[in-house]
């Protein structure tokens, strides 16, 4: 490997590098839903806990809803 090339602002750029580290997958931080005592389920695809939500994002705790990555990715 010699480097990484990408486009930014319409310009092609290259950064010289001998190593490239990749990260696939994001594990959302669910500390707030755990602190609020929302029920969590094990997500086998993410290999992480996620809050249990319905189709509207409502959790098992009244008036607590989760949206976006915090409700699960995928």
mmCIF file of C-alpha atoms in Angstrom:
data_model
loop_
_atom_site.group_PDB
_atom_site.id
_atom_site.type_symbol
_atom_site.label_atom_id
_atom_site.label_comp_id
_atom_site.label_asym_id
_atom_site.label_seq_id
_atom_site.Cartn_x
_atom_site.Cartn_y
_atom_site.Cartn_z
ATOM 1 C CA UNK A 1 0.000 0.000 0.000
ATOM 2 C CA UNK A 2 1.242 3.464 -0.884
ATOM 3 C CA UNK A 3 -1.595 5.743 0.154
ATOM 4 C CA UNK A 4 -5.273 6.628 0.111
ATOM 5 C CA UNK A 5 -6.917 8.772 -2.569
ATOM 6 C CA UNK A 6 -10.226 10.598 -2.201
ATOM 7 C CA UNK A 7 -12.176 13.569 -3.512
ATOM 8 C CA UNK A 8 -12.949 16.564 -1.330
ATOM 9 C CA UNK A 9 -14.507 19.800 -2.526
ATOM 10 C CA UNK A 10 -14.118 18.699 -6.136
ATOM 11 C CA UNK A 11 -10.377 18.132 -5.741
ATOM 12 C CA UNK A 12 -8.677 14.763 -5.786
ATOM 13 C CA UNK A 13 -6.310 14.281 -2.882
ATOM 14 C CA UNK A 14 -3.871 11.555 -1.902
ATOM 15 C CA UNK A 15 -2.459 10.858 1.522
ATOM 16 C CA UNK A 16 0.660 8.739 1.681
ATOM 17 C CA UNK A 17 0.301 5.850 4.108
ATOM 18 C CA UNK A 18 1.811 2.444 4.673
ATOM 19 C CA UNK A 19 -1.124 1.127 6.734
ATOM 20 C CA UNK A 20 -4.899 1.418 6.498
ATOM 21 C CA UNK A 21 -7.201 0.527 9.388
ATOM 22 C CA UNK A 22 -10.877 -0.081 8.669
ATOM 23 C CA UNK A 23 -13.795 -0.223 11.058
ATOM 24 C CA UNK A 24 -17.042 -1.822 9.952
ATOM 25 C CA UNK A 25 -20.082 -1.295 12.092
ATOM 26 C CA UNK A 26 -21.081 1.190 14.733
ATOM 27 C CA UNK A 27 -22.251 0.321 18.215
ATOM 28 C CA UNK A 28 -24.441 3.133 19.578
ATOM 29 C CA UNK A 29 -23.987 4.216 23.182
ATOM 30 C CA UNK A 30 -27.057 3.041 25.088
ATOM 31 C CA UNK A 31 -26.067 4.189 28.578
ATOM 32 C CA UNK A 32 -28.956 6.646 28.846
ATOM 33 C CA UNK A 33 -31.596 4.041 27.983
ATOM 34 C CA UNK A 34 -29.982 1.593 30.404
ATOM 35 C CA UNK A 35 -29.933 4.287 33.115
ATOM 36 C CA UNK A 36 -33.629 4.910 32.495
ATOM 37 C CA UNK A 37 -34.198 1.157 32.937
ATOM 38 C CA UNK A 38 -35.543 0.592 29.429
ATOM 39 C CA UNK A 39 -35.628 -3.075 28.465
ATOM 40 C CA UNK A 40 -32.752 -4.047 26.147
ATOM 41 C CA UNK A 41 -32.466 -6.901 23.657
ATOM 42 C CA UNK A 42 -29.354 -8.611 22.356
ATOM 43 C CA UNK A 43 -28.816 -7.719 18.686
ATOM 44 C CA UNK A 44 -27.079 -10.743 17.171
ATOM 45 C CA UNK A 45 -26.148 -8.850 13.982
ATOM 46 C CA UNK A 46 -24.404 -6.033 15.888
ATOM 47 C CA UNK A 47 -23.333 -8.288 18.771
ATOM 48 C CA UNK A 48 -24.473 -5.566 21.184
ATOM 49 C CA UNK A 49 -27.410 -4.588 23.368
ATOM 50 C CA UNK A 50 -30.056 -2.212 22.002
ATOM 51 C CA UNK A 51 -33.195 -0.790 23.589
ATOM 52 C CA UNK A 52 -36.429 -2.616 22.822
ATOM 53 C CA UNK A 53 -38.632 -0.281 20.761
ATOM 54 C CA UNK A 54 -41.878 -0.469 18.848
ATOM 55 C CA UNK A 55 -42.383 0.779 15.274
ATOM 56 C CA UNK A 56 -42.602 4.379 16.598
ATOM 57 C CA UNK A 57 -39.405 4.204 18.656
ATOM 58 C CA UNK A 58 -41.225 4.004 21.993
ATOM 59 C CA UNK A 59 -39.330 2.049 24.637
ATOM 60 C CA UNK A 60 -40.636 -0.012 27.532
ATOM 61 C CA UNK A 61 -40.540 3.120 29.737
ATOM 62 C CA UNK A 62 -43.455 5.569 29.399
ATOM 63 C CA UNK A 63 -42.601 8.819 27.574
ATOM 64 C CA UNK A 64 -39.146 7.564 26.514
ATOM 65 C CA UNK A 65 -38.538 7.089 22.791
ATOM 66 C CA UNK A 66 -35.367 6.416 20.821
ATOM 67 C CA UNK A 67 -34.612 7.391 17.223
ATOM 68 C CA UNK A 68 -31.721 6.905 14.845
ATOM 69 C CA UNK A 69 -28.716 4.705 15.540
ATOM 70 C CA UNK A 70 -29.605 4.419 19.222
ATOM 71 C CA UNK A 71 -32.671 2.362 18.296
ATOM 72 C CA UNK A 72 -30.554 -0.135 16.375
ATOM 73 C CA UNK A 73 -28.636 -0.111 13.129
ATOM 74 C CA UNK A 74 -29.577 -2.246 10.188
#
